[in-house]
Coordinates of C-alpha atoms in Angstrom, one line a residue:
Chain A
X1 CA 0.0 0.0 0.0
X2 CA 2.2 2.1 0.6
X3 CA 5.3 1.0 -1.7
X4 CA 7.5 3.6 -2.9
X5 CA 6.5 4.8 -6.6
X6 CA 9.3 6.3 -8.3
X7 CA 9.0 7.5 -12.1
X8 CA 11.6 5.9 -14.7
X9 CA 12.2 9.5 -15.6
X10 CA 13.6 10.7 -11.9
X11 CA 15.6 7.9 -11.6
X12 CA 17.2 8.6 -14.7
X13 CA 18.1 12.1 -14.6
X14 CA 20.9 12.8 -12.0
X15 CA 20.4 16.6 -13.2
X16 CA 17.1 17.5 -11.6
X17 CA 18.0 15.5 -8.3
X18 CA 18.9 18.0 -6.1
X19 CA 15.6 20.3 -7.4
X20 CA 13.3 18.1 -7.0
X21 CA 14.2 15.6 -4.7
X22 CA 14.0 11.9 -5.0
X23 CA 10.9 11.6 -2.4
X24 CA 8.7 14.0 -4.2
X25 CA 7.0 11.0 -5.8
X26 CA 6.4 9.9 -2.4
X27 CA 5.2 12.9 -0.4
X28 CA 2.4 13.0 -3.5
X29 CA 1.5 9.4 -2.1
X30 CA 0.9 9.8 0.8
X31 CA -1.2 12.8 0.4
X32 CA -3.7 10.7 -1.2
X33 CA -3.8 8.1 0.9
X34 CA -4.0 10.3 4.0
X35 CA -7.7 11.9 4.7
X36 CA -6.9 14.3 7.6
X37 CA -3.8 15.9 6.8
X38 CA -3.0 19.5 5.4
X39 CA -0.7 18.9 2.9
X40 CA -0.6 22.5 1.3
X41 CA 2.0 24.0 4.1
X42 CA 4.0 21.1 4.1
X43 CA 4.4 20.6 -0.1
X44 CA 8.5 20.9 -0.7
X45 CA 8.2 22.7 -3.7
X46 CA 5.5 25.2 -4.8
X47 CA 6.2 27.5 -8.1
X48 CA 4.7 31.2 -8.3
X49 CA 7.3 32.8 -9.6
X50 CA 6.3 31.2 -13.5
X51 CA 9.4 30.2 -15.5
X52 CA 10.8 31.7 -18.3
X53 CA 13.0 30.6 -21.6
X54 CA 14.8 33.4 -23.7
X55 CA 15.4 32.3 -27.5
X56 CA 17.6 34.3 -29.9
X57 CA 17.0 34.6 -33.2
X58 CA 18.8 36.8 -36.0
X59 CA 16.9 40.1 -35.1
X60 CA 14.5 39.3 -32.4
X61 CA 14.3 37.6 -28.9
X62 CA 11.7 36.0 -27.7
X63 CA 11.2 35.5 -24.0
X64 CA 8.4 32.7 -23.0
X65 CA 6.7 32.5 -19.9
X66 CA 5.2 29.5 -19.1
X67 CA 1.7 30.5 -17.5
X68 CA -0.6 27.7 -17.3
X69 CA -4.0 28.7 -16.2
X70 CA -4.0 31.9 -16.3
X71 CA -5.9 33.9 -18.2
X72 CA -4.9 37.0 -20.6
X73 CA -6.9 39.1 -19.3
X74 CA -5.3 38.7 -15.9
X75 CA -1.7 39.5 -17.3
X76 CA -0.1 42.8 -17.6
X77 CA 3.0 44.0 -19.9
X78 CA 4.6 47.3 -19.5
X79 CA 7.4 48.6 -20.6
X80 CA 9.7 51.7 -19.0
X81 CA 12.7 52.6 -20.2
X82 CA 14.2 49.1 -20.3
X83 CA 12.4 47.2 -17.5
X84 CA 9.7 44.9 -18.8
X85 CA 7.6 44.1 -16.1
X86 CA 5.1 40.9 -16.7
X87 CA 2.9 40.6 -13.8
X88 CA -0.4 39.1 -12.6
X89 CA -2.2 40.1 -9.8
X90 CA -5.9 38.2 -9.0
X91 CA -7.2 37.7 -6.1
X92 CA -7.7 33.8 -5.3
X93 CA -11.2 31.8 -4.8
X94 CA -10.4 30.5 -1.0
X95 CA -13.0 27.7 -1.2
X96 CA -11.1 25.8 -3.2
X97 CA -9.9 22.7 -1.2
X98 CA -6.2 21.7 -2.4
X99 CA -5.2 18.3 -1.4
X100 CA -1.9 19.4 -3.2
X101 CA -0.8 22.5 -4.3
X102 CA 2.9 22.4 -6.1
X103 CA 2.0 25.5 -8.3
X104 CA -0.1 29.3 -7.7
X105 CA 0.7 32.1 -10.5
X106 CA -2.4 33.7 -9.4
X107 CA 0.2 37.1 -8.0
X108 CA 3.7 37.0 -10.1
X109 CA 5.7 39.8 -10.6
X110 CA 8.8 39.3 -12.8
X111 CA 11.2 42.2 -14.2
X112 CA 13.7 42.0 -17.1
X113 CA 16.3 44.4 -18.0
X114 CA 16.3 45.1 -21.6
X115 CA 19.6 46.0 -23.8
X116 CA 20.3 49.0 -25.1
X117 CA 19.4 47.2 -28.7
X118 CA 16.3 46.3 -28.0
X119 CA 13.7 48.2 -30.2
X120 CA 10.8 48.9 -27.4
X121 CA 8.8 50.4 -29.4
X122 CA 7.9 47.0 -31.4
X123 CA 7.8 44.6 -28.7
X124 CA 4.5 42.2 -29.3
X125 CA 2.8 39.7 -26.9
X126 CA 0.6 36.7 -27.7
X127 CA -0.7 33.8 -25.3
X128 CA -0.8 31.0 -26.4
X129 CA -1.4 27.3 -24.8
X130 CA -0.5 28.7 -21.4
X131 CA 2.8 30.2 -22.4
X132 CA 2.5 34.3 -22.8
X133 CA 5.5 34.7 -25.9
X134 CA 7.1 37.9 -26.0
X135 CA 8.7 39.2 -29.3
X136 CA 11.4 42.0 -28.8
X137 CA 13.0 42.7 -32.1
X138 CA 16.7 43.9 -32.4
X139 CA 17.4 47.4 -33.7
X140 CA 20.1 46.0 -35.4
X141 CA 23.1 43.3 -35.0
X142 CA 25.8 45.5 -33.0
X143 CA 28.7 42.6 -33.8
X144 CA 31.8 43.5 -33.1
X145 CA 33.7 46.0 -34.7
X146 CA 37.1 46.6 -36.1
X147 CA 39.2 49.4 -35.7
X148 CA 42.0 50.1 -37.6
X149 CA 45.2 51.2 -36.6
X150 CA 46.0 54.4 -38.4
Chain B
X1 CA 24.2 25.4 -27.6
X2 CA 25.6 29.0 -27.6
X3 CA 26.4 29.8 -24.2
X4 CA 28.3 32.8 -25.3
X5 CA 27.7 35.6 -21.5
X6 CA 28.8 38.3 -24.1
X7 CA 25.4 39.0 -25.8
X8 CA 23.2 38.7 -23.3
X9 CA 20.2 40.7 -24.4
X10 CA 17.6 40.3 -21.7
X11 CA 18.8 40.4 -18.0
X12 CA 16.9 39.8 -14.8
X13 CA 17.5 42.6 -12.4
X14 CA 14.0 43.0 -9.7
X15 CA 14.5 41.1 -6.3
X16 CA 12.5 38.5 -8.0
X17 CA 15.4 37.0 -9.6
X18 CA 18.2 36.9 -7.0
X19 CA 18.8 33.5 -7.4
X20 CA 20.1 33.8 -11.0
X21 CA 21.5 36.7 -10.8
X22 CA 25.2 36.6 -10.0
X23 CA 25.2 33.2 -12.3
X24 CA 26.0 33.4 -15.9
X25 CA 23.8 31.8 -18.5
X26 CA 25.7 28.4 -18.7
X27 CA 25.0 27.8 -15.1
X28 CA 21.2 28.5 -15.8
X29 CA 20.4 26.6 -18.7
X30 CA 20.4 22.9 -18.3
X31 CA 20.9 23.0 -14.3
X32 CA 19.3 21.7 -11.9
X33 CA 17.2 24.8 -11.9
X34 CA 14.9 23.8 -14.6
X35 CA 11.6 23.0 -15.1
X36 CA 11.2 19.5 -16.9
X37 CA 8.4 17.9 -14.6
X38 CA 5.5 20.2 -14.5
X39 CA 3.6 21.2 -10.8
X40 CA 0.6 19.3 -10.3
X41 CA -2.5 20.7 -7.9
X42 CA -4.8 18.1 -6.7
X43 CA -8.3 20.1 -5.7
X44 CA -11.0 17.5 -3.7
X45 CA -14.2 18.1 -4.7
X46 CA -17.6 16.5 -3.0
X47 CA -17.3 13.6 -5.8
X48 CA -13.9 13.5 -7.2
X49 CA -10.3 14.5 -7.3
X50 CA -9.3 16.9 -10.0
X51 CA -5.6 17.2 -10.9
X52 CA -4.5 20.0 -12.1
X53 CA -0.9 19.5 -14.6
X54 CA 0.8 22.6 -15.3
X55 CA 2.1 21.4 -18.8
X56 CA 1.9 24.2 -21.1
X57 CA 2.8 24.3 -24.6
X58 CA 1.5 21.1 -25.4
X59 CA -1.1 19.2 -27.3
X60 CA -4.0 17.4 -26.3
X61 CA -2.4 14.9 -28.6
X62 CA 1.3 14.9 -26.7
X63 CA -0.3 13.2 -23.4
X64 CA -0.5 9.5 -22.7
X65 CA -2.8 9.3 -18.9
X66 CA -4.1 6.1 -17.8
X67 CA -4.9 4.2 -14.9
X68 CA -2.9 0.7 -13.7
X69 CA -4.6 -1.1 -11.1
X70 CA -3.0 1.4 -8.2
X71 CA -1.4 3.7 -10.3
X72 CA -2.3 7.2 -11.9
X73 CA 0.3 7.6 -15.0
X74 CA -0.1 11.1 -16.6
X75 CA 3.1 11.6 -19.4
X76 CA 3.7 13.3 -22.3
X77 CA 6.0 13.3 -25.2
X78 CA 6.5 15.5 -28.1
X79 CA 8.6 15.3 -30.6
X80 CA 10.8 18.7 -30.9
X81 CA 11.4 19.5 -34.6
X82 CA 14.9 19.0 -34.8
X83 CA 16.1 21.3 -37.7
X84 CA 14.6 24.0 -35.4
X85 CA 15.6 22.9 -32.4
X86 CA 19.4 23.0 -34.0
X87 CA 19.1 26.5 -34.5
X88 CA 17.5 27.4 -31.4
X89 CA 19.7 29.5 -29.4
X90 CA 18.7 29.8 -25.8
X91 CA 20.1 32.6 -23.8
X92 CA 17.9 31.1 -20.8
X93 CA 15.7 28.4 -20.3
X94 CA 13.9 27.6 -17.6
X95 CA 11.6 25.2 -18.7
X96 CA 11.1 22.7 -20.9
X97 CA 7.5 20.2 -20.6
X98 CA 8.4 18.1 -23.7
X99 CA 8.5 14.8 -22.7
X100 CA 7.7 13.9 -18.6
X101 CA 6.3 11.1 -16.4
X102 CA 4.7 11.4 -13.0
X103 CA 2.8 8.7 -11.3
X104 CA 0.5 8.7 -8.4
X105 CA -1.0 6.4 -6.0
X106 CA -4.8 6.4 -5.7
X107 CA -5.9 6.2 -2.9
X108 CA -8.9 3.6 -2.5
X109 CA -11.5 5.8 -2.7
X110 CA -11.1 6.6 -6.1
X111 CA -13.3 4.6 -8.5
X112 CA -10.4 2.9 -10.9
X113 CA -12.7 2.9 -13.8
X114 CA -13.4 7.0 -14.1
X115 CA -11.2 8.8 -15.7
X116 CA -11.8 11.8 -17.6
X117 CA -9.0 14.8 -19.1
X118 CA -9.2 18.1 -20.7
X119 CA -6.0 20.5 -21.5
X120 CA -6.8 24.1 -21.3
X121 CA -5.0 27.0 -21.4
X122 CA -1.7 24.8 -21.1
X123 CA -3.1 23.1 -17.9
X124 CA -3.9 19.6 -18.0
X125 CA -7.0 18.9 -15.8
X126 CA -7.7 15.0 -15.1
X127 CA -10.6 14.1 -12.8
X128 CA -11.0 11.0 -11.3
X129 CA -14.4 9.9 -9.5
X130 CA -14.6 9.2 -5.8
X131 CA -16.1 5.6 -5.2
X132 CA -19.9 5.5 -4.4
X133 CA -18.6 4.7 -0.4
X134 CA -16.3 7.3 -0.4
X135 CA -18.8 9.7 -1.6
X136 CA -20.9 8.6 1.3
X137 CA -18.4 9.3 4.1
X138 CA -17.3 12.0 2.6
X139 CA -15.5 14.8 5.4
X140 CA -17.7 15.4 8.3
X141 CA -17.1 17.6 11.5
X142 CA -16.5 16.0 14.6
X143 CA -18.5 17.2 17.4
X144 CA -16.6 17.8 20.5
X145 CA -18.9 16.3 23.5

């Protein structure tokens, strides 16, 4: 009953052991299988900051926040000067009764520092699938330069 | 994969971020720091459990979720395209929900044969029914006599 469960996954990847740790699998079992406890202060891990991935291509990055659940409507972009600022602010339905709660993006705040080649004024957002995309185009490749020696 | 610090366009800097910020990229991406199991909320309603899988990104088509004697199996696998993903030059990443496996034990009150999904707004949300028993226990209050 209460054998340890351990995905093929986990036990593969050394990487991710000291993040999540190996008993996370467990901790999950045994909040099912317990009726009384109140498992939401005691969960290891719980996400609200939502992650992001930055891709590079020729003339625009585009950084990806992984959002699931929430809604567009609940997200706000602004820009000043350089700081992008994505955040979310809702206030939460407290009759909900989490036997679990590993993730919350309900109130995120994140801040990014944009380069001076960064063309603000053309930046574009979509949501998509849960993940809110963020296109910043380039004003143009800086590359190095090379100066000559008179 | 460029892991070139020199052309960093986009750099965390709020409070938010402290624990990346004194690291350069290559300690970031790929680290132990990464997403690559997504967060699961389990909500207990009167007749069921609903799990909530923070997998965004996906397709309804990517997920495999089933039901093993004891076991709750949700996974998913997606195929990256791999000319793209040559080319793809990440300055950060940290996420990635391609291809996971998490498990979980039911607990007996869940009736083995219910299992119902949706994915919505890159959240995977599988309900399971409680058992007709279950349903009549359900939580009560104690009275202190």
């Amino acid at each position: 009953m209460h054998n340890t469960i351990r995905s093929p996954r986990r036990n593969r990847s050394h990487r991710n052991q000291g993040f999540f740790a190996p008993s996370f699998g467990n901790i999950i079992n045994e909040i099912l299988n317990s009726p009384l406890n109140d498992v939401v202060k005691e969960t290891p891990k719980r996400h609200t900051r939502p992650a992001a991935n930055i891709i590079k291509t020729e003339n625009v990055y585009t950084l990806s926040i992984a959002l699931p659940g929430v809604s567009k409507k609940d997200v706000q972009i602004n820009i000043d000067k350089n700081r992008l600022t994505i955040k979310s602010s809702v206030e939460e339905n407290s009759d909900i009764k989490y036997k679990l709660r590993e993730f919350n993006y309900a109130n995120f705040e994140r801040v990014f520092k944009l380069s001076d080649d960064a063309d603000i004024d053309n930046i574009s957002a979509k949501f998509e699938k849960g993940i809110l995309n963020i296109s910043i185009p380039t004003i143009k490749e800086a590359g190095p330069t090379e100066i000559k020696i008179k | 994969m460029n892991t070139n610090n020199g052309i960093i366009g986009i750099e965390p800097i709020s409070r938010f971020m402290d624990e990346f910020f004194n690291r350069s990229i290559s300690d970031i991406v790929g680290t132990d720091l990464m997403h690559d199991s997504p967060s699961v909320n389990i909500i207990e309603k009167e007749n069921s459990y609903e799990l909530e899988v923070a997998a965004p990104g996906l397709e309804k088509t990517d997920f495999n979720i089933f039901i093993e004697k004891d076991h709750l199996t949700i996974s998913a696998k997606k195929e990256e395209n791999k000319e793209e993903s040559q080319d793809v030059d990440f300055k950060r990443r940290e996420y990635n929900f391609y291809s996971f496996t998490r498990k979980f034990r039911l607990p007996d009150s869940v009736d083995r044969t219910s299992l119902e999904a949706e994915y919505k707004k890159g959240i995977l949300k599988v309900v399971v029914l409680k058992t007709p028993e279950a349903k009549e226990k359900g939580p009560r209050t104690i009275e202190i006599k």
